[in-house]
Coordinates of C-alpha atoms in Angstrom, one line a residue:
Chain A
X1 CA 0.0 0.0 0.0
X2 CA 0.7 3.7 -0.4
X3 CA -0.4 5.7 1.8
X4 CA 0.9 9.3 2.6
X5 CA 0.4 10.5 6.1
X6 CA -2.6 13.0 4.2
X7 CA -3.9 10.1 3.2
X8 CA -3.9 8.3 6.8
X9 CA -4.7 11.6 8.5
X10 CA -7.9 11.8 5.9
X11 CA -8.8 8.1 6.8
X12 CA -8.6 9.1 10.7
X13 CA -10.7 12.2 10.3
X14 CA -13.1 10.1 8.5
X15 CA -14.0 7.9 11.4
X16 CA -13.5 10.4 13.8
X17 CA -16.4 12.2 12.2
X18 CA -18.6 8.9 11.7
X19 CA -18.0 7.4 15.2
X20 CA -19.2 11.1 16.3
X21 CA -22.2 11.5 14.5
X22 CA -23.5 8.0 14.6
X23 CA -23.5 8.1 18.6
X24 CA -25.2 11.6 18.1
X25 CA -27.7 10.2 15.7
X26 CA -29.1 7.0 17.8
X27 CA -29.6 9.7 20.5
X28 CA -31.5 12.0 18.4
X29 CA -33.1 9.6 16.2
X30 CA -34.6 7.5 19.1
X31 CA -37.1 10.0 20.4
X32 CA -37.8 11.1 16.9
X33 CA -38.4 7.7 15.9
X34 CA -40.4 6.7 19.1
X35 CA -42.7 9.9 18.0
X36 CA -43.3 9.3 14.6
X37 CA -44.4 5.6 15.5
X38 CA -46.7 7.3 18.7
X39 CA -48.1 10.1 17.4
X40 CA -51.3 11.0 16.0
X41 CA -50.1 14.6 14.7
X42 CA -50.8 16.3 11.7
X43 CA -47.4 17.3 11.9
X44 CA -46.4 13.3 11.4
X45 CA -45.9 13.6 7.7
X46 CA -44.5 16.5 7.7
X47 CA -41.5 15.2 9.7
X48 CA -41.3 12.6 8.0
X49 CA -41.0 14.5 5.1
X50 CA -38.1 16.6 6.8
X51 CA -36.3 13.8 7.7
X52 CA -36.2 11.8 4.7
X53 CA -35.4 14.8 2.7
X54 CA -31.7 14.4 2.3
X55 CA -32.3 10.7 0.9
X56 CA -33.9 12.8 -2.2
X57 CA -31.7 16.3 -2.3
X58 CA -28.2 16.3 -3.8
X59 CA -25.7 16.6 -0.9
X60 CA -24.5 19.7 -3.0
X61 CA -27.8 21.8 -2.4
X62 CA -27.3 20.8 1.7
X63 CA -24.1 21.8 1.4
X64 CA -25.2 25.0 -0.4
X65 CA -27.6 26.0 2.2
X66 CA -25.8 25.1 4.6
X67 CA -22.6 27.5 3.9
X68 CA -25.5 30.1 3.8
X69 CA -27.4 29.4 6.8
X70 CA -23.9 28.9 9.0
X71 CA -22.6 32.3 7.2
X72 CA -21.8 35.3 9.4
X73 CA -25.1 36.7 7.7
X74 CA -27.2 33.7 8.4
X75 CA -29.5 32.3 10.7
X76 CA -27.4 29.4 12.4
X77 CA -24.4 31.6 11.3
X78 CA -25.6 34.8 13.5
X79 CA -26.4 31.7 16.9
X80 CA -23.3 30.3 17.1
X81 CA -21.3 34.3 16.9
X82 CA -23.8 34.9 19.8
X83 CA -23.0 31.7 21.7
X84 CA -19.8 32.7 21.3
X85 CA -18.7 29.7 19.3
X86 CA -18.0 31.6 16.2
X87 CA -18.7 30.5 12.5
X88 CA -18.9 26.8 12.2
X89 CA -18.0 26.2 8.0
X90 CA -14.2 24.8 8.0
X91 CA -14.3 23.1 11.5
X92 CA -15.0 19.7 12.3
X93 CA -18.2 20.8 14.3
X94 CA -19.4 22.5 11.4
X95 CA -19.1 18.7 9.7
X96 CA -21.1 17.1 12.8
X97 CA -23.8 19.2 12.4
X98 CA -24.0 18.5 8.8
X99 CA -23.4 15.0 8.8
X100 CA -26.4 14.8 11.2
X101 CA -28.8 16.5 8.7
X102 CA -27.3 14.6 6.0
X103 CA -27.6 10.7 8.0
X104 CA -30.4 11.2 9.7
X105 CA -32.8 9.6 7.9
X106 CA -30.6 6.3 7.8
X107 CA -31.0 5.7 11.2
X108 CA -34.2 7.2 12.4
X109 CA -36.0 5.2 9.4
X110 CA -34.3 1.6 10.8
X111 CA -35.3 2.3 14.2
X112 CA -38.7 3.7 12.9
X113 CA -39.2 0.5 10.9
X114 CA -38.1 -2.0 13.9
X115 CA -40.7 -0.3 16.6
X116 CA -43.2 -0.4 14.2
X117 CA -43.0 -3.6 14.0
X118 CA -43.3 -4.3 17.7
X119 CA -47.1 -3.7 17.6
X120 CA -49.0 -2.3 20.2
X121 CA -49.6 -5.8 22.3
X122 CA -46.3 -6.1 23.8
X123 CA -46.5 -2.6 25.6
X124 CA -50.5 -3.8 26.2
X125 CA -49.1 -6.7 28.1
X126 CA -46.8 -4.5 29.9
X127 CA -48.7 -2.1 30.9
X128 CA -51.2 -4.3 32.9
X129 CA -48.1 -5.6 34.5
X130 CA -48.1 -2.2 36.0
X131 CA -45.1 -1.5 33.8
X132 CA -44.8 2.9 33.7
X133 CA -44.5 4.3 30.3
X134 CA -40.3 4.7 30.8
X135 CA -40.2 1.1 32.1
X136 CA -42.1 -0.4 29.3
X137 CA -40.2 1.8 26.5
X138 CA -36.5 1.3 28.7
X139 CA -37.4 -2.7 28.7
X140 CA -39.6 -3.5 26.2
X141 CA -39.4 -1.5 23.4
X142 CA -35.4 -1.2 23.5
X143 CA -34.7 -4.5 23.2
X144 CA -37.1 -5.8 21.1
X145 CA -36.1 -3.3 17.9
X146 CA -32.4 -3.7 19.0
X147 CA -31.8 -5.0 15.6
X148 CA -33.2 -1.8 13.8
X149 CA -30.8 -0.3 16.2
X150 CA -27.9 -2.2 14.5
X151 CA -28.7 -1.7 11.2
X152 CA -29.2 2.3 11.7
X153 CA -26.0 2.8 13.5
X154 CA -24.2 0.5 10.7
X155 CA -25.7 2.7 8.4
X156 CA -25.3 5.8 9.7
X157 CA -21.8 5.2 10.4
X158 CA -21.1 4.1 6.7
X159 CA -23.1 6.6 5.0
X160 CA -20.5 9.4 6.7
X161 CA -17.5 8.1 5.6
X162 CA -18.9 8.1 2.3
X163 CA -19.7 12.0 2.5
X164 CA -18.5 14.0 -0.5
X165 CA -20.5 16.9 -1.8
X166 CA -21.6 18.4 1.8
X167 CA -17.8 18.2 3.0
X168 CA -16.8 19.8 -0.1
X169 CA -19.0 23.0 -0.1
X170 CA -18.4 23.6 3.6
X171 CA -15.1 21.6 4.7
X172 CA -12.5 23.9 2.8
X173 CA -9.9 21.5 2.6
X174 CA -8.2 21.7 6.1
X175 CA -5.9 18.5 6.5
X176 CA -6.7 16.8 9.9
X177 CA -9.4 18.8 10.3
X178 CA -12.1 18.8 7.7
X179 CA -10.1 17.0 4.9
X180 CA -12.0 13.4 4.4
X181 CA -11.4 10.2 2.5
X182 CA -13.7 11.3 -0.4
X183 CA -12.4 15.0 -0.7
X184 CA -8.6 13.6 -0.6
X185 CA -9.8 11.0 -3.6
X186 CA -11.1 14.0 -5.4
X187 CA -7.6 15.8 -5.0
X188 CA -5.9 12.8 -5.8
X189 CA -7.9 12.4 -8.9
X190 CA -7.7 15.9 -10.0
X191 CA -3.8 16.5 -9.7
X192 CA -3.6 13.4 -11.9
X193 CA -2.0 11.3 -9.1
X194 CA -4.1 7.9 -10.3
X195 CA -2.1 5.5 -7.9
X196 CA -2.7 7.2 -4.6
X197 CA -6.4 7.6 -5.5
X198 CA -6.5 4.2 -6.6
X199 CA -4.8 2.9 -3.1
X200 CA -7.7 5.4 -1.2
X201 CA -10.3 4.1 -3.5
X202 CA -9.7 0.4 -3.2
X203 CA -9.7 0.6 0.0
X204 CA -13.5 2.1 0.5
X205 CA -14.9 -0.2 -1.7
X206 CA -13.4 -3.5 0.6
X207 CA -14.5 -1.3 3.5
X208 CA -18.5 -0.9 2.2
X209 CA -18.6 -4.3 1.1
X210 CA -17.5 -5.7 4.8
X211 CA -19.3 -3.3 6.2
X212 CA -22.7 -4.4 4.2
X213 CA -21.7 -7.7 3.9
X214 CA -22.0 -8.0 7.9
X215 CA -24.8 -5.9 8.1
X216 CA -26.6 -8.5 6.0
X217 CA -25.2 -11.7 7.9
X218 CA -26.1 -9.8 11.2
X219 CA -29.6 -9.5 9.2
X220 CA -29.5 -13.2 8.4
X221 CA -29.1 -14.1 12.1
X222 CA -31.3 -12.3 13.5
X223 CA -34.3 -13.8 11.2
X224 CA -33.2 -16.9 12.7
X225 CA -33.2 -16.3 16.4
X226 CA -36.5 -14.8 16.0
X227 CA -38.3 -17.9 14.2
Chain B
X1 CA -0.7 -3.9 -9.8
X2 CA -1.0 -0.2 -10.5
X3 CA 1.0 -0.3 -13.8
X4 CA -1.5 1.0 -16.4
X5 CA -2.2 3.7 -14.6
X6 CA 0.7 5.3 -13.4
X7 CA 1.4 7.1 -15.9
X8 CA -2.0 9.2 -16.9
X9 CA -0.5 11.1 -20.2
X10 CA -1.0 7.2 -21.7
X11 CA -3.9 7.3 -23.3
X12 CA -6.4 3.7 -22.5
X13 CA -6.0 1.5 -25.3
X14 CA -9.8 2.2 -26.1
X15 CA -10.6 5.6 -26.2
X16 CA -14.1 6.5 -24.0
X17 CA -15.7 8.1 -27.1
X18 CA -15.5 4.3 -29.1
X19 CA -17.1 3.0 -25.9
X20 CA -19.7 5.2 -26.2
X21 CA -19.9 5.5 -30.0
X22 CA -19.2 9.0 -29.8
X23 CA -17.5 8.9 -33.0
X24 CA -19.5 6.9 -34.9
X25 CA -22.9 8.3 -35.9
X26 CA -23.0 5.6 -38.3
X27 CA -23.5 2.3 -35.5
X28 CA -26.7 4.7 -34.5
X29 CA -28.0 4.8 -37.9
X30 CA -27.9 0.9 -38.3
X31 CA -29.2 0.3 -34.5
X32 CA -32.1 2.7 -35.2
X33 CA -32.7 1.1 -38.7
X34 CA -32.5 -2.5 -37.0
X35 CA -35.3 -1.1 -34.1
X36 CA -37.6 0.5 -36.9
X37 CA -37.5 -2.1 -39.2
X38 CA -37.0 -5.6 -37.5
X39 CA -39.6 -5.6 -34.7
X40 CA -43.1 -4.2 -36.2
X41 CA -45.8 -4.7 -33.8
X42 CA -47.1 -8.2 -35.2
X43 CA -44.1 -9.5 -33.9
X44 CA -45.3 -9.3 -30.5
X45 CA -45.8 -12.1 -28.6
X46 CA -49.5 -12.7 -29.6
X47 CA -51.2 -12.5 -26.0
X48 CA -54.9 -13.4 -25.1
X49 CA -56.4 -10.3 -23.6
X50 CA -56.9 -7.7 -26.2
X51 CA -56.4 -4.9 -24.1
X52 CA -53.4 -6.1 -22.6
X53 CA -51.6 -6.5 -26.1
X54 CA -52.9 -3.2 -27.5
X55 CA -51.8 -1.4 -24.4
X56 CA -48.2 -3.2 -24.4
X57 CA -47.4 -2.2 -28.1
X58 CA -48.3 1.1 -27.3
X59 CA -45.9 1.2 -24.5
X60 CA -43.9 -0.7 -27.0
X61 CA -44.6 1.8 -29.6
X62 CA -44.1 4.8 -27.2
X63 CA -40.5 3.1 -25.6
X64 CA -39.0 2.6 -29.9
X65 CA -40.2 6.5 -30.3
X66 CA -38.0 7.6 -27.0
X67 CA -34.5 5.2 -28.1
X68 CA -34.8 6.3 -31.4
X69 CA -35.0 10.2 -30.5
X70 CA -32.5 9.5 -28.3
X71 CA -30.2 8.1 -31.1
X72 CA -31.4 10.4 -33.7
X73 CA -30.4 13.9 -31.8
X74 CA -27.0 12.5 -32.2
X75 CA -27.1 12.4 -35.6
X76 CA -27.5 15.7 -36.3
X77 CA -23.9 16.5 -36.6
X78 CA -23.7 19.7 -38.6
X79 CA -20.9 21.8 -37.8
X80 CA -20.5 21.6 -33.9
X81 CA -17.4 22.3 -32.6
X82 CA -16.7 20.6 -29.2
X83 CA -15.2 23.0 -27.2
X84 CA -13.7 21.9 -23.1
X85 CA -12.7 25.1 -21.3
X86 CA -11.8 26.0 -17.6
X87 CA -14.1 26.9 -15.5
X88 CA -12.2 30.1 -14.3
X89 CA -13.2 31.4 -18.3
X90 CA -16.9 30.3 -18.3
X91 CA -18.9 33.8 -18.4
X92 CA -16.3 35.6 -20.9
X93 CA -16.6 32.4 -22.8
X94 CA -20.0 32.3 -23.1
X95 CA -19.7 35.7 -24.4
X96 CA -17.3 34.2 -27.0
X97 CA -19.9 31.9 -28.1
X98 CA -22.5 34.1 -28.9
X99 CA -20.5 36.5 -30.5
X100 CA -18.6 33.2 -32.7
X101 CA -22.4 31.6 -33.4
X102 CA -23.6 34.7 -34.7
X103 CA -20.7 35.6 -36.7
X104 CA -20.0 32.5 -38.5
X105 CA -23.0 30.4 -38.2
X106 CA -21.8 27.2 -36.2
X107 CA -22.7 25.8 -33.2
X108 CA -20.6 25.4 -30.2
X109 CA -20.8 22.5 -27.5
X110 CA -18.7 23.8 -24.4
X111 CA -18.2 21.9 -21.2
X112 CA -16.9 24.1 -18.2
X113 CA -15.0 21.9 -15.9
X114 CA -11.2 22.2 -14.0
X115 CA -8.4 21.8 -16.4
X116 CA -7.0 18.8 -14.9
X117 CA -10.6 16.9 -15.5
X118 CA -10.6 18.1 -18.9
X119 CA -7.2 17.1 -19.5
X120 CA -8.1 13.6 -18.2
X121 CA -11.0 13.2 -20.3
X122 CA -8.8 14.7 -23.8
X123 CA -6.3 11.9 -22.6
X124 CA -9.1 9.3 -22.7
X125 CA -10.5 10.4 -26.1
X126 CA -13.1 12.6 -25.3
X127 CA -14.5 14.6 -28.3
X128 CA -13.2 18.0 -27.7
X129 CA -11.7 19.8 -30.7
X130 CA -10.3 22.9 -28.6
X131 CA -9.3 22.7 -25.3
X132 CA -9.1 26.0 -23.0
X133 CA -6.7 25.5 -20.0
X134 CA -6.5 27.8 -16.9
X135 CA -2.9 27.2 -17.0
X136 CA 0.0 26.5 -19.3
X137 CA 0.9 23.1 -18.1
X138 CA -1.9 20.9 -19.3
X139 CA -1.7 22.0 -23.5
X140 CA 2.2 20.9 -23.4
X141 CA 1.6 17.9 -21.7
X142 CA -1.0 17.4 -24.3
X143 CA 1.0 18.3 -27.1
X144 CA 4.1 15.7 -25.3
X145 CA 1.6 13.2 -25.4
X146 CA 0.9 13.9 -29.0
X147 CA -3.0 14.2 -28.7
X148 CA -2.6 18.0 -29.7
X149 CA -1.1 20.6 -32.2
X150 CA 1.8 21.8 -31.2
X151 CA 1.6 25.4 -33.7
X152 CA -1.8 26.0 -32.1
X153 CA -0.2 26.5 -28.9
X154 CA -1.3 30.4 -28.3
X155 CA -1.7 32.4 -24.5
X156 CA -5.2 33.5 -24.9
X157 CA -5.4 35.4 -21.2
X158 CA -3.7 36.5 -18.7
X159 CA -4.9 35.7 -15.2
X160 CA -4.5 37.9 -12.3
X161 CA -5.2 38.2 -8.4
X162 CA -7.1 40.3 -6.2
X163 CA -7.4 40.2 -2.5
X164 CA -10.7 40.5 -2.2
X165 CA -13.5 40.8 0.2
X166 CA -17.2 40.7 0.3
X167 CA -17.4 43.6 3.2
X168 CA -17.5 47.3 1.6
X169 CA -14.6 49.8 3.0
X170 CA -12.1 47.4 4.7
X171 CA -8.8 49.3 3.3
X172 CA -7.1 46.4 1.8
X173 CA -3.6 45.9 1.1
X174 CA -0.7 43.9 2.7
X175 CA -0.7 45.2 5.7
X176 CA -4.3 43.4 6.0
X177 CA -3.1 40.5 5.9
X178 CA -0.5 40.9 8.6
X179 CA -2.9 42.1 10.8
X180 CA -5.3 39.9 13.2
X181 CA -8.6 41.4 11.9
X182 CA -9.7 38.0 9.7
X183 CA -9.7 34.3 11.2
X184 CA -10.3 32.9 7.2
X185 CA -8.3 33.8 4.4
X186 CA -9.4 31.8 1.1
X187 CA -7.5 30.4 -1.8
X188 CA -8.0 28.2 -4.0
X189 CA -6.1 24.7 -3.7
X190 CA -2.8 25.4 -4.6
X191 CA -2.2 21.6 -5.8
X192 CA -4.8 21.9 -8.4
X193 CA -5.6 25.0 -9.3
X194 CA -3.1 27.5 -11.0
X195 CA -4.7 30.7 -9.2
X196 CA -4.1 28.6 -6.2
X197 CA -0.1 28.8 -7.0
X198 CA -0.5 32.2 -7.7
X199 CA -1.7 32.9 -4.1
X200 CA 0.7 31.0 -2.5
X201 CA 3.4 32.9 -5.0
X202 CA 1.8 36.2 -3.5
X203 CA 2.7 35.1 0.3
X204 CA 5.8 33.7 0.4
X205 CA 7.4 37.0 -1.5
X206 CA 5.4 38.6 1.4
X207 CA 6.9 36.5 3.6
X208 CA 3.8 35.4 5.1
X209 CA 3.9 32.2 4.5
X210 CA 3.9 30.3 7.9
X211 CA 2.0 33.0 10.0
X212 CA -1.4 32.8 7.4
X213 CA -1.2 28.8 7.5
X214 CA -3.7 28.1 10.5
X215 CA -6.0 30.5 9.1
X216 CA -5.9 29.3 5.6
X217 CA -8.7 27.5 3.7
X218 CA -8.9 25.8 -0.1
X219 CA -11.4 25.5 -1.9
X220 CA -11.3 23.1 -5.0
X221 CA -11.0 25.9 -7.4
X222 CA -11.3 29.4 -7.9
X223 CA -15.1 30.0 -7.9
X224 CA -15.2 28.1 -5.2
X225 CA -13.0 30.0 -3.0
X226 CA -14.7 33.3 -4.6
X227 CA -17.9 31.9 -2.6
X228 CA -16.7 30.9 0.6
X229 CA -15.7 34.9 0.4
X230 CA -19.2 36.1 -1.1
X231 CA -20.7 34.1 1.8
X232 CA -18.7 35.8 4.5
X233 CA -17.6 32.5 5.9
X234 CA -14.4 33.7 4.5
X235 CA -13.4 37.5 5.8
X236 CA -11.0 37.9 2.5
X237 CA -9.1 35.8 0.0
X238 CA -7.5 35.9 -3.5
X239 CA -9.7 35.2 -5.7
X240 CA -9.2 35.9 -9.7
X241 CA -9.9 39.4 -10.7
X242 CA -11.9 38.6 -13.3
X243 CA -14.4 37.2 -11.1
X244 CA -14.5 40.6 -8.7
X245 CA -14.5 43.3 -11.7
X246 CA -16.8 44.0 -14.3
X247 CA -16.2 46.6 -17.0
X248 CA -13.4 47.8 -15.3
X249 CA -15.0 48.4 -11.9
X250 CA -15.6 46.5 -8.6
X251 CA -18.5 44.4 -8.4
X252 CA -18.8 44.8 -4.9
X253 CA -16.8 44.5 -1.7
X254 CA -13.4 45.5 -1.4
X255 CA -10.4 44.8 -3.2
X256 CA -6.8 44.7 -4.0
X257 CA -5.3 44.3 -6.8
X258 CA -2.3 42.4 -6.0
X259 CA 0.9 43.8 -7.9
X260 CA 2.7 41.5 -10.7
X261 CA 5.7 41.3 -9.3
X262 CA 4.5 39.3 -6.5
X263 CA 3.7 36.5 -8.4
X264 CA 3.5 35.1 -12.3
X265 CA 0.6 35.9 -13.9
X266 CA -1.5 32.8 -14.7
X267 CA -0.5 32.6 -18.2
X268 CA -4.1 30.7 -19.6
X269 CA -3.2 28.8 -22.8
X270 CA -5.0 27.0 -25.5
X271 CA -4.8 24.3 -28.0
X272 CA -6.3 22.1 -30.6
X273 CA -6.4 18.9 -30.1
X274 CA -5.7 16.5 -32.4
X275 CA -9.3 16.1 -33.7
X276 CA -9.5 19.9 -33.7
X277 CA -6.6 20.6 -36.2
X278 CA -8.1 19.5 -39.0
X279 CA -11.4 20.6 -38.2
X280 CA -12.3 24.2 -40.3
X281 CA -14.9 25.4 -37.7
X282 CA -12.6 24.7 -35.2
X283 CA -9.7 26.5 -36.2
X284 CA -11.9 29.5 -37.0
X285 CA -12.8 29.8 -33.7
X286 CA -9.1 29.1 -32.7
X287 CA -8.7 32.3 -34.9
X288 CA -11.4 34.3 -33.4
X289 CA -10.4 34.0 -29.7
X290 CA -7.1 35.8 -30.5
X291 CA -8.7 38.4 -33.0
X292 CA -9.4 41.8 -32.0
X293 CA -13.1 41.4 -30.9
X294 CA -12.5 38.2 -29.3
X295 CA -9.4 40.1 -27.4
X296 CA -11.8 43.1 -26.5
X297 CA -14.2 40.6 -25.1
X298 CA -11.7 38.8 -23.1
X299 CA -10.2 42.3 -21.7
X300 CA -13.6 43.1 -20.6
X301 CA -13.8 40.6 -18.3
X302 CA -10.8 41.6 -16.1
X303 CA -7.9 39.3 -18.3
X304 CA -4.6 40.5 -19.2
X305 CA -3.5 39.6 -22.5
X306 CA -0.3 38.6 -23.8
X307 CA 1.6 40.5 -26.0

């Protein structure tokens, strides 16, 4: 292999910033999904519509938006100067934030889908076991969509490292920092250096088929336990 | 392992546009005559409900009508030139265009993408007859790799910087960019973009090399780095002049036009390829870039010219 220490330091930052936002995720996501499986709202579609958005929108119009919005003349952009945090485009926070938006709907729609399929008669049952509300979601409902779990944080966590357009409108290139996998392939690509981006992009496509191909024998396992 | 591909001036052994059949309007003629003329609707399979039948030939019927458009529009070959050209040069090319379509009466097909993509994609047979770099590297290693004309070699702009930034009255000069009053200062990526080099020209004959480092950020080329400033995210940064005048005057913000002798103008070369150089239309517009309206257009968009 030939790896340049860019190269490593892109692979590191990579993970870094999918480890991060898939713990983030499965904590926001959870409530999210709980609700949309609960509620009775008029608002349900129009979450749902909110968070499956970025399955539909090129990452390039996020990314667009979001360079606005986190601007010194935007809304988010004009929060953070008052929180005192400053501008968040070009720091690795800035990426978090926009990695949440952009994986989102990878993991709440798992862990949507899993609860769903619990059905109402479990809780029922636990309920007139004087189970509280808490209780029966802590024991009950955790557990039982624990593979929806797995699959969402797989792929939120892939779906990350894969991240090109968002990183490149608001990343700016910073090595250690905001420079990732994809956006070093790109370089590599465009300064004609065909080798290193062949080492980089060899190694992504082994790392999504592992990462699917045990997502689906996870899959496979589970099916069995249950029946 | 990597062999094939380490050195990228090799062309593949088959170019892309053979793949695609760029080339060869003929293989759509015969696939369109073969779709038309081999499968007429009684060739169906002969199914049992009427409806079922009728409705499937239309979709049939409706499915031959979209492949053949699709092949047909390629046919229509006329006098196109195919032109690739950096993306630094897209508005005053544009202007080009119109100027060339009107004036002689062909059409032009331009693709605006970075140099270094559209050098890759000359290397691999793409279908460009002109090819407009942002620098003068990629036409000579075009030329070394024999897949252009080495007379048609010509400087058709000259590129140079401003410091720029999006905020009205901030006195700009180098002193700004000593001072602590901007966290970002935006270039474009050195690596891959010639404006980039230029940038990085302008600090280290400043000096200012190491002390701007943590505050600098790239952006893949120059338009991108012109809107990390127009968003504010980026306080100021060098950005191509051409891209912050109009007619002579500021757009907006404030600017600095950064003197010459801090860094080589980016000299912006062109060439024909080796498709192009036979190609009449081609060379005409080869001809009109460099005469005196398409140098008048180019200077009106904030480009030097060569002498």
């Amino acid at each position: 292999m030939m790896l340049s220490d860019a190269d490593i330091g892109a692979i590191w930052l990579s993970l870094k910033l999918a480890s991060v936002v898939t713990l983030l995720l499965l904590f926001i996501g959870t409530p999210i999904a709980w609700w949309l499986v609960n509620t009775r709202s008029r608002w349900k579609a129009v979450v749902s519509a909110v968070v499956a958005l970025p399955l539909i929108l090129p990452p390039t119009v996020l990314g667009f938006y979001l360079l606005i919005a986190m601007g010194p003349q935007g809304p988010v952009g004009k929060l953070t100067q008052s929180l005192g945090i400053g501008l968040l485009p070009f720091t690795f926070p800035g990426l978090v934030v926009a990695s949440l938006l952009y994986s989102l709907p990878f993991v709440v729609q798992p862990i949507q889908n899993a609860m769903q399929a619990i059905g109402a008669r479990p809780l029922e049952v636990a309920a007139t076991l004087r189970a509280s509300p808490l209780d029966r979601f802590f024991s009950v409902v955790l557990p039982l969509a624990k593979p929806g779990f797995v699959t969402a944080a797989i792929l939120g966590f892939a779906h990350t490292i894969g991240e090109f357009g968002i990183v490149l409108m608001i990343g700016g290139n910073i090595p250690d920092e905001t420079r990732m996998v994809s956006v070093q392939i790109y370089d590599h690509v465009e300064a004609l250096q065909y080798a290193q981006a062949h080492a980089l992009s060899g190694l992504m496509v082994v790392f999504a088929f592992v990462v699917l191909l045990g997502l689906y024998l996870s899959q496979k396992q589970q099916a069995s336990i249950v029946r | 392992m990597w062999n094939t591909f380490q050195n990228p001036y090799a062309p593949l052994q088959t170019p892309l546009s053979e793949i695609y059949g760029l080339s060869h309007p003929n293989h759509y003629i015969t696939l369109a005559r073969y779709m038309l003329t081999a499968h007429k609707a009684n060739d169906l399979p002969n199914l049992d409900s009427s409806w079922y039948s009728g409705f499937a030939r239309r979709i049939y019927g409706l499915l031959l009508l979209m492949l053949t458009s699709l092949f047909t529009k390629t046919l229509v070959y006329g006098d196109t030139v195919y032109v690739g050209a950096a993306s630094n040069f897209i508005i005053p090319m544009k202007h080009l265009a119109r100027e060339f379509e009107r004036s002689s009466g062909h059409n032009l097909k331009i693709s605006y993408a970075s140099s270094g993509k559209l050098f890759a994609q000359i290397s691999h047979g793409a279908p460009f007859h002109l090819f407009l770099s942002a620098d003068h590297h990629k036409p000579l290693a075009l030329i070394e790799a024999d897949l252009a004309d080495p007379v048609s070699l010509k400087t058709y702009a000259l590129g140079t910087l401003v410091l720029w930034s999006s905020e009205d009255d901030i006195q700009l000069d180098y002193t700004y960019l000593i001072s602590d009053n901007y966290r970002r200062l935006a270039i474009a990526n050195p690596k891959l973009a010639p404006y980039g080099m230029a940038a990085t020209e302008v600090l280290k004959t400043l000096n200012l090399h190491h002390q701007t480092k943590p505050r600098l950020i790239t952006g893949e080329n120059i338009a991108q780095t012109y809107q990390f400033v127009a968003s504010g995210n980026a306080r100021i940064g060098f950005v191509a002049r051409s891209q912050a005048y109009a007619e002579g005057r500021l757009i907006a913000g404030s600017a600095w036009v950064v003197p010459k002798s801090y860094y080589h103008p980016i000299r912006q070369d062109m060439v024909l390829t080796r498709r192009g150089s036979g190609f009449g239309p081609a060379i005409e517009l080869h001809r009109f870039i460099q005469s005196e309206t398409g140098r008048a257009i180019i200077r009106s968009y904030g480009y030097d010219l060569a002498k």
